[in-house]
mmCIF file of C-alpha atoms and ligand atoms in Angstrom:
data_model
loop_
_atom_site.group_PDB
_atom_site.id
_atom_site.type_symbol
_atom_site.label_atom_id
_atom_site.label_comp_id
_atom_site.label_asym_id
_atom_site.label_seq_id
_atom_site.Cartn_x
_atom_site.Cartn_y
_atom_site.Cartn_z
ATOM 1 C CA MET L 1 -17.185 284.445 231.009
ATOM 2 C CA THR L 2 -16.359 280.809 232.167
ATOM 3 C CA ASP L 3 -15.943 278.127 229.259
ATOM 4 C CA THR L 4 -19.085 276.497 230.703
ATOM 5 C CA ASP L 5 -21.222 279.774 230.040
ATOM 6 C CA PHE L 6 -19.691 279.863 226.053
ATOM 7 C CA LEU L 7 -20.223 276.214 225.374
ATOM 8 C CA SER L 8 -23.723 275.977 227.070
ATOM 9 C CA ILE L 9 -24.538 279.326 225.035
ATOM 10 C CA ALA L 10 -23.077 277.788 221.897
ATOM 11 C CA GLN L 11 -24.482 274.334 222.322
ATOM 12 C CA ARG L 12 -28.123 275.976 222.924
ATOM 13 C CA ARG L 13 -27.928 277.950 219.974
ATOM 14 C CA ALA L 14 -26.557 274.673 218.102
ATOM 15 C CA GLU L 15 -29.983 272.862 219.005
ATOM 16 C CA ILE L 16 -32.604 275.240 218.552
ATOM 17 C CA LEU L 17 -30.960 276.511 215.316
ATOM 18 C CA GLY L 18 -31.420 272.539 214.563
ATOM 19 C CA GLY L 19 -34.932 272.498 215.743
ATOM 20 C CA ILE L 20 -35.790 275.251 213.596
ATOM 21 C CA GLU L 21 -33.892 273.044 210.741
ATOM 22 C CA ALA L 22 -35.937 269.921 211.508
ATOM 23 C CA ALA L 23 -38.919 272.047 211.732
ATOM 24 C CA ALA L 24 -38.280 273.789 208.291
ATOM 25 C CA SER L 25 -37.433 270.723 206.358
ATOM 26 C CA LEU L 26 -40.932 269.442 207.388
ATOM 27 C CA ARG L 27 -42.865 272.348 206.721
ATOM 28 C CA GLY L 28 -41.017 273.019 203.338
ATOM 29 C CA GLY L 29 -39.907 276.447 203.084
ATOM 30 C CA ALA L 30 -37.238 278.445 204.190
ATOM 31 C CA PRO L 31 -35.703 278.174 208.414
ATOM 32 C CA ALA L 32 -37.366 280.627 210.824
ATOM 33 C CA VAL L 33 -34.735 283.381 212.095
ATOM 34 C CA LEU L 34 -33.637 282.938 215.223
ATOM 35 C CA VAL L 35 -33.541 285.936 217.104
ATOM 36 C CA GLY L 36 -32.050 286.732 220.515
ATOM 37 C CA VAL L 37 -33.484 288.780 223.199
ATOM 38 C CA SER L 38 -30.949 290.025 224.538
ATOM 39 C CA LYS L 39 -33.169 292.541 226.640
ATOM 40 C CA GLN L 40 -31.736 292.019 230.622
ATOM 41 C CA GLN L 41 -29.024 290.025 229.515
ATOM 42 C CA PRO L 42 -25.299 290.695 231.393
ATOM 43 C CA GLY L 43 -22.796 291.501 228.446
ATOM 44 C CA ASP L 44 -20.278 288.932 228.652
ATOM 45 C CA ARG L 45 -23.278 286.834 227.535
ATOM 46 C CA ILE L 46 -23.880 288.373 224.703
ATOM 47 C CA GLU L 47 -19.962 288.185 223.882
ATOM 48 C CA THR L 48 -20.534 284.721 223.607
ATOM 49 C CA ALA L 49 -23.523 284.563 221.702
ATOM 50 C CA LEU L 50 -21.831 287.125 219.335
ATOM 51 C CA ALA L 51 -18.973 284.523 219.352
ATOM 52 C CA ALA L 52 -21.119 281.651 217.871
ATOM 53 C CA GLY L 53 -22.258 282.983 215.041
ATOM 54 C CA GLN L 54 -25.544 285.177 216.440
ATOM 55 C CA ARG L 55 -26.408 288.275 214.549
ATOM 56 C CA VAL L 56 -29.704 288.967 215.073
ATOM 57 C CA TYR L 57 -31.284 290.637 218.483
ATOM 58 C CA GLY L 58 -34.456 291.414 219.969
ATOM 59 C CA GLU L 59 -34.823 294.477 222.587
ATOM 60 C CA ASN L 60 -37.343 295.823 224.364
ATOM 61 C CA ARG L 61 -36.473 299.144 225.807
ATOM 62 C CA VAL L 62 -34.577 301.626 223.096
ATOM 63 C CA GLN L 63 -32.505 303.274 225.939
ATOM 64 C CA GLU L 64 -31.027 299.431 226.970
ATOM 65 C CA ALA L 65 -30.835 298.750 223.027
ATOM 66 C CA GLY L 66 -28.795 302.065 222.206
ATOM 67 C CA GLU L 67 -26.491 301.597 225.234
ATOM 68 C CA ARG L 68 -25.609 297.933 224.288
ATOM 69 C CA TRP L 69 -25.439 298.727 220.651
ATOM 70 C CA SER L 70 -24.672 301.501 219.289
ATOM 71 C CA GLY L 71 -20.654 300.918 219.702
ATOM 72 C CA ARG L 72 -21.283 297.784 218.023
ATOM 73 C CA ARG L 73 -21.962 298.539 214.264
ATOM 74 C CA ALA L 74 -17.960 298.599 213.125
ATOM 75 C CA ASP L 75 -17.076 295.185 214.194
ATOM 76 C CA TYR L 76 -20.410 293.586 213.388
ATOM 77 C CA PRO L 77 -21.716 295.140 210.198
ATOM 78 C CA ASP L 78 -24.235 292.185 209.711
ATOM 79 C CA LEU L 79 -26.120 292.762 213.072
ATOM 80 C CA GLU L 80 -29.677 293.058 212.968
ATOM 81 C CA LEU L 81 -31.371 294.924 215.958
ATOM 82 C CA ARG L 82 -35.367 294.403 216.287
ATOM 83 C CA LEU L 83 -37.347 296.867 218.581
ATOM 84 C CA ILE L 84 -40.109 294.127 220.418
ATOM 85 C CA GLY L 85 -41.472 295.863 222.864
ATOM 86 C CA PRO L 86 -44.055 298.617 223.112
ATOM 87 C CA LEU L 87 -42.602 302.367 222.026
ATOM 88 C CA GLN L 88 -43.562 306.029 222.871
ATOM 89 C CA THR L 89 -44.405 308.381 220.419
ATOM 90 C CA ASN L 90 -41.388 310.498 222.112
ATOM 91 C CA LYS L 91 -38.701 307.379 221.249
ATOM 92 C CA ALA L 92 -39.696 307.218 217.961
ATOM 93 C CA GLU L 93 -36.884 309.199 216.481
ATOM 94 C CA GLU L 94 -34.272 307.344 218.822
ATOM 95 C CA ALA L 95 -35.706 304.198 217.253
ATOM 96 C CA ALA L 96 -35.939 304.724 214.058
ATOM 97 C CA ALA L 97 -31.659 305.360 213.858
ATOM 98 C CA LEU L 98 -31.118 302.605 216.238
ATOM 99 C CA PHE L 99 -33.189 299.763 214.851
ATOM 100 C CA ASP L 100 -33.734 298.033 211.717
ATOM 101 C CA VAL L 101 -36.543 296.617 212.257
ATOM 102 C CA ILE L 102 -39.749 297.775 214.343
ATOM 103 C CA GLU L 103 -41.878 295.211 215.551
ATOM 104 C CA THR L 104 -44.740 296.898 217.569
ATOM 105 C CA LEU L 105 -46.127 299.354 215.653
ATOM 106 C CA ASP L 106 -49.650 299.178 217.024
ATOM 107 C CA ARG L 107 -51.565 302.611 216.994
ATOM 108 C CA ALA L 108 -52.073 305.370 214.360
ATOM 109 C CA LYS L 109 -50.169 307.604 216.365
ATOM 110 C CA LEU L 110 -46.923 305.798 216.194
ATOM 111 C CA ALA L 111 -47.418 305.201 212.697
ATOM 112 C CA ARG L 112 -47.055 308.996 212.553
ATOM 113 C CA ALA L 113 -44.300 309.610 214.612
ATOM 114 C CA LEU L 114 -42.348 306.670 213.092
ATOM 115 C CA ALA L 115 -43.008 308.185 209.925
ATOM 116 C CA LYS L 116 -41.863 311.387 210.747
ATOM 117 C CA ALA L 117 -38.733 310.047 212.368
ATOM 118 C CA MET L 118 -37.510 307.695 209.616
ATOM 119 C CA GLU L 119 -37.948 310.996 207.560
ATOM 120 C CA LYS L 120 -35.662 313.099 209.876
ATOM 121 C CA ALA L 121 -33.137 310.023 210.042
ATOM 122 C CA GLY L 122 -33.082 309.431 205.949
ATOM 123 C CA ARG L 123 -33.911 305.571 206.332
ATOM 124 C CA THR L 124 -36.591 303.569 206.195
ATOM 125 C CA VAL L 125 -37.126 301.106 208.655
ATOM 126 C CA PRO L 126 -39.425 297.898 208.143
ATOM 127 C CA VAL L 127 -42.117 297.566 210.686
ATOM 128 C CA LEU L 128 -44.567 294.763 211.604
ATOM 129 C CA VAL L 129 -47.544 295.503 213.279
ATOM 130 C CA GLN L 130 -48.165 294.143 216.535
ATOM 131 C CA VAL L 131 -51.255 292.438 216.972
ATOM 132 C CA ASN L 132 -53.471 291.740 220.488
ATOM 133 C CA THR L 133 -54.749 288.380 219.886
ATOM 134 C CA GLY L 134 -56.003 288.227 223.046
ATOM 135 C CA GLU L 135 -57.459 290.868 223.557
ATOM 136 C CA GLU L 136 -56.135 291.643 226.951
ATOM 137 C CA PRO L 137 -56.587 294.934 228.369
ATOM 138 C CA GLN L 138 -53.344 295.521 229.369
ATOM 139 C CA LYS L 139 -51.499 294.301 226.555
ATOM 140 C CA SER L 140 -50.097 296.353 223.550
ATOM 141 C CA GLY L 141 -50.696 295.718 220.573
ATOM 142 C CA VAL L 142 -53.745 296.444 217.994
ATOM 143 C CA LEU L 143 -57.201 294.175 218.194
ATOM 144 C CA PRO L 144 -57.525 292.405 214.917
ATOM 145 C CA THR L 145 -60.523 293.999 214.246
ATOM 146 C CA GLY L 146 -58.589 297.231 214.343
ATOM 147 C CA LEU L 147 -55.735 295.866 212.229
ATOM 148 C CA ALA L 148 -57.292 296.865 208.405
ATOM 149 C CA ALA L 149 -57.265 300.175 209.406
ATOM 150 C CA LEU L 150 -53.948 300.356 211.091
ATOM 151 C CA ILE L 151 -52.411 298.776 208.043
ATOM 152 C CA GLY L 152 -54.045 300.908 205.538
ATOM 153 C CA GLU L 153 -53.008 304.371 207.545
ATOM 154 C CA ALA L 154 -49.138 302.847 208.041
ATOM 155 C CA CYS L 155 -49.241 302.405 204.268
ATOM 156 C CA GLU L 156 -50.449 305.946 203.266
ATOM 157 C CA LEU L 157 -47.955 307.714 205.415
ATOM 158 C CA GLY L 158 -45.630 305.616 203.376
ATOM 159 C CA LEU L 159 -44.202 302.575 206.260
ATOM 160 C CA GLN L 160 -43.303 300.158 204.917
ATOM 161 C CA ILE L 161 -44.800 297.082 206.674
ATOM 162 C CA ASP L 162 -43.485 293.607 206.516
ATOM 163 C CA GLY L 163 -45.414 291.608 208.821
ATOM 164 C CA LEU L 164 -47.258 290.850 212.201
ATOM 165 C CA MET L 165 -46.007 290.098 215.662
ATOM 166 C CA CYS L 166 -48.095 288.915 218.552
ATOM 167 C CA ILE L 167 -47.100 287.720 221.939
ATOM 168 C CA PRO L 168 -50.088 285.196 223.226
ATOM 169 C CA PRO L 169 -51.617 285.522 226.714
ATOM 170 C CA VAL L 170 -49.641 283.841 229.507
ATOM 171 C CA ASN L 171 -52.870 281.430 230.761
ATOM 172 C CA GLU L 172 -53.658 280.092 227.316
ATOM 173 C CA PRO L 173 -52.565 277.502 224.862
ATOM 174 C CA ALA L 174 -50.688 279.455 222.106
ATOM 175 C CA GLY L 175 -51.678 277.603 219.111
ATOM 176 C CA PRO L 176 -55.061 278.836 218.761
ATOM 177 C CA HIS L 177 -52.593 283.019 218.664
ATOM 178 C CA PHE L 178 -50.434 281.405 216.563
ATOM 179 C CA ALA L 179 -52.848 280.166 213.910
ATOM 180 C CA LEU L 180 -55.309 283.609 214.029
ATOM 181 C CA LEU L 181 -51.952 285.527 213.513
ATOM 182 C CA ALA L 182 -51.210 283.678 210.488
ATOM 183 C CA ARG L 183 -54.498 283.961 209.132
ATOM 184 C CA LEU L 184 -54.411 287.654 209.444
ATOM 185 C CA ALA L 185 -50.953 288.236 207.807
ATOM 186 C CA GLN L 186 -52.208 285.870 205.032
ATOM 187 C CA ALA L 187 -55.400 288.360 204.312
ATOM 188 C CA HIS L 188 -53.389 291.048 204.017
ATOM 189 C CA GLY L 189 -50.744 289.177 201.950
ATOM 190 C CA LEU L 190 -47.821 290.259 204.637
ATOM 191 C CA ALA L 191 -44.893 287.471 204.544
ATOM 192 C CA GLN L 192 -43.528 287.909 207.972
ATOM 193 C CA LEU L 193 -44.589 286.280 211.416
ATOM 194 C CA SER L 194 -42.935 287.211 214.374
ATOM 195 C CA MET L 195 -44.497 284.718 217.123
ATOM 196 C CA GLY L 196 -42.852 281.890 219.790
ATOM 197 C CA MET L 197 -40.658 282.395 222.636
ATOM 198 C CA SER L 198 -38.390 280.085 224.657
ATOM 199 C CA ALA L 199 -41.049 277.493 225.395
ATOM 200 C CA ASP L 200 -42.865 277.463 222.516
ATOM 201 C CA TYR L 201 -41.369 278.241 219.356
ATOM 202 C CA GLU L 202 -41.160 275.338 217.789
ATOM 203 C CA MET L 203 -44.899 274.712 217.581
ATOM 204 C CA ALA L 204 -44.827 278.891 216.215
ATOM 205 C CA ILE L 205 -42.953 277.410 213.191
ATOM 206 C CA ARG L 206 -45.390 274.590 212.941
ATOM 207 C CA PHE L 207 -48.040 278.017 212.465
ATOM 208 C CA GLY L 208 -45.715 279.872 210.391
ATOM 209 C CA ALA L 209 -43.553 281.533 212.197
ATOM 210 C CA THR L 210 -40.894 283.608 210.064
ATOM 211 C CA HIS L 211 -38.761 284.567 213.153
ATOM 212 C CA VAL L 212 -38.848 283.475 216.663
ATOM 213 C CA ARG L 213 -38.055 285.380 219.303
ATOM 214 C CA VAL L 214 -35.895 283.506 222.162
ATOM 215 C CA GLY L 215 -34.598 284.877 225.127
ATOM 216 C CA ALA L 216 -34.154 282.651 228.572
ATOM 217 C CA GLY L 217 -33.958 279.698 226.083
ATOM 218 C CA LEU L 218 -31.050 280.791 224.471
ATOM 219 C CA PHE L 219 -29.113 283.087 226.957
ATOM 220 C CA GLY L 220 -29.982 281.616 230.343
ATOM 221 C CA ALA L 221 -32.454 282.895 232.722
ATOM 222 C CA ARG L 222 -32.519 286.767 232.703
ATOM 223 C CA ALA L 223 -31.721 288.977 235.812
ATOM 224 C CA SER L 224 -34.002 290.396 237.623
HETATM 225 C C1 LIG O 1 -38.737 289.081 226.235
HETATM 226 C C2 LIG O 1 -39.482 288.604 225.513
HETATM 227 C C3 LIG O 1 -39.125 287.507 224.327
HETATM 228 C C4 LIG O 1 -38.502 286.347 224.947
HETATM 229 O O1 LIG O 1 -38.869 285.604 226.025
HETATM 230 P P1 LIG O 1 -38.043 284.263 226.504
HETATM 231 O O2 LIG O 1 -39.291 283.559 227.259
HETATM 232 O O3 LIG O 1 -37.180 284.866 227.629
HETATM 233 O O4 LIG O 1 -37.245 283.664 225.402
HETATM 234 C C5 LIG O 1 -39.775 287.334 223.611
HETATM 235 N N1 LIG O 1 -40.868 288.359 222.677
HETATM 236 C C6 LIG O 1 -40.972 289.604 223.747
HETATM 237 C C7 LIG O 1 -41.915 290.234 223.042
HETATM 238 C C8 LIG O 1 -40.446 289.596 224.727
HETATM 239 O O5 LIG O 1 -40.602 290.649 225.349
#
């Protein structure tokens, strides 16, 4: 790690947090939580972010997240790990043991697997339901029309649903998708809204995001 890397990650983080604060004071209410999306980022950048005080991280793969984070809990007891990528039912146990929040519940079968996995792990992991607001065939997330039924089933299984998450289509303005997600969350009495990434987190906050997921804008471009 060079000093330049440290300065730029710490500086970018400070700028993002400043933007989040400013947006919160315009709207009133608590500032959104900055989720640092650490997927595919080199370890030295993560160290830098930790040193700068960043504690909430988003990962999209269970295995990669486990390798990176499972040994870190002892040093950073206030670490919060959020799964933001699609979850296969055969990884539910691993996910329930590792993550503090699972943002990507999107089907009844996964709800059942998670309920079982949490029972086995002896911990309740709060979940968000991922909504496919753009109704894109290739994208995960429950369709808006299926949301009520999925929430109902998940609640019956004893899952704790804290909110909703979405990833708007890349080629469309994100605003209408953020507005739809906010409306759905309100209709179901859910408090958390995970929406907005590097390019549009400030807009997402204007629509009520409580959690913004920022990767490249915080850490720099991902290795591909
Ligand atoms: C990668 C990813 C992000 C972060 O994207 P950036 O454009 O790097 O900010 C946010 N949310 C999800 C679900 C992701 O997979």
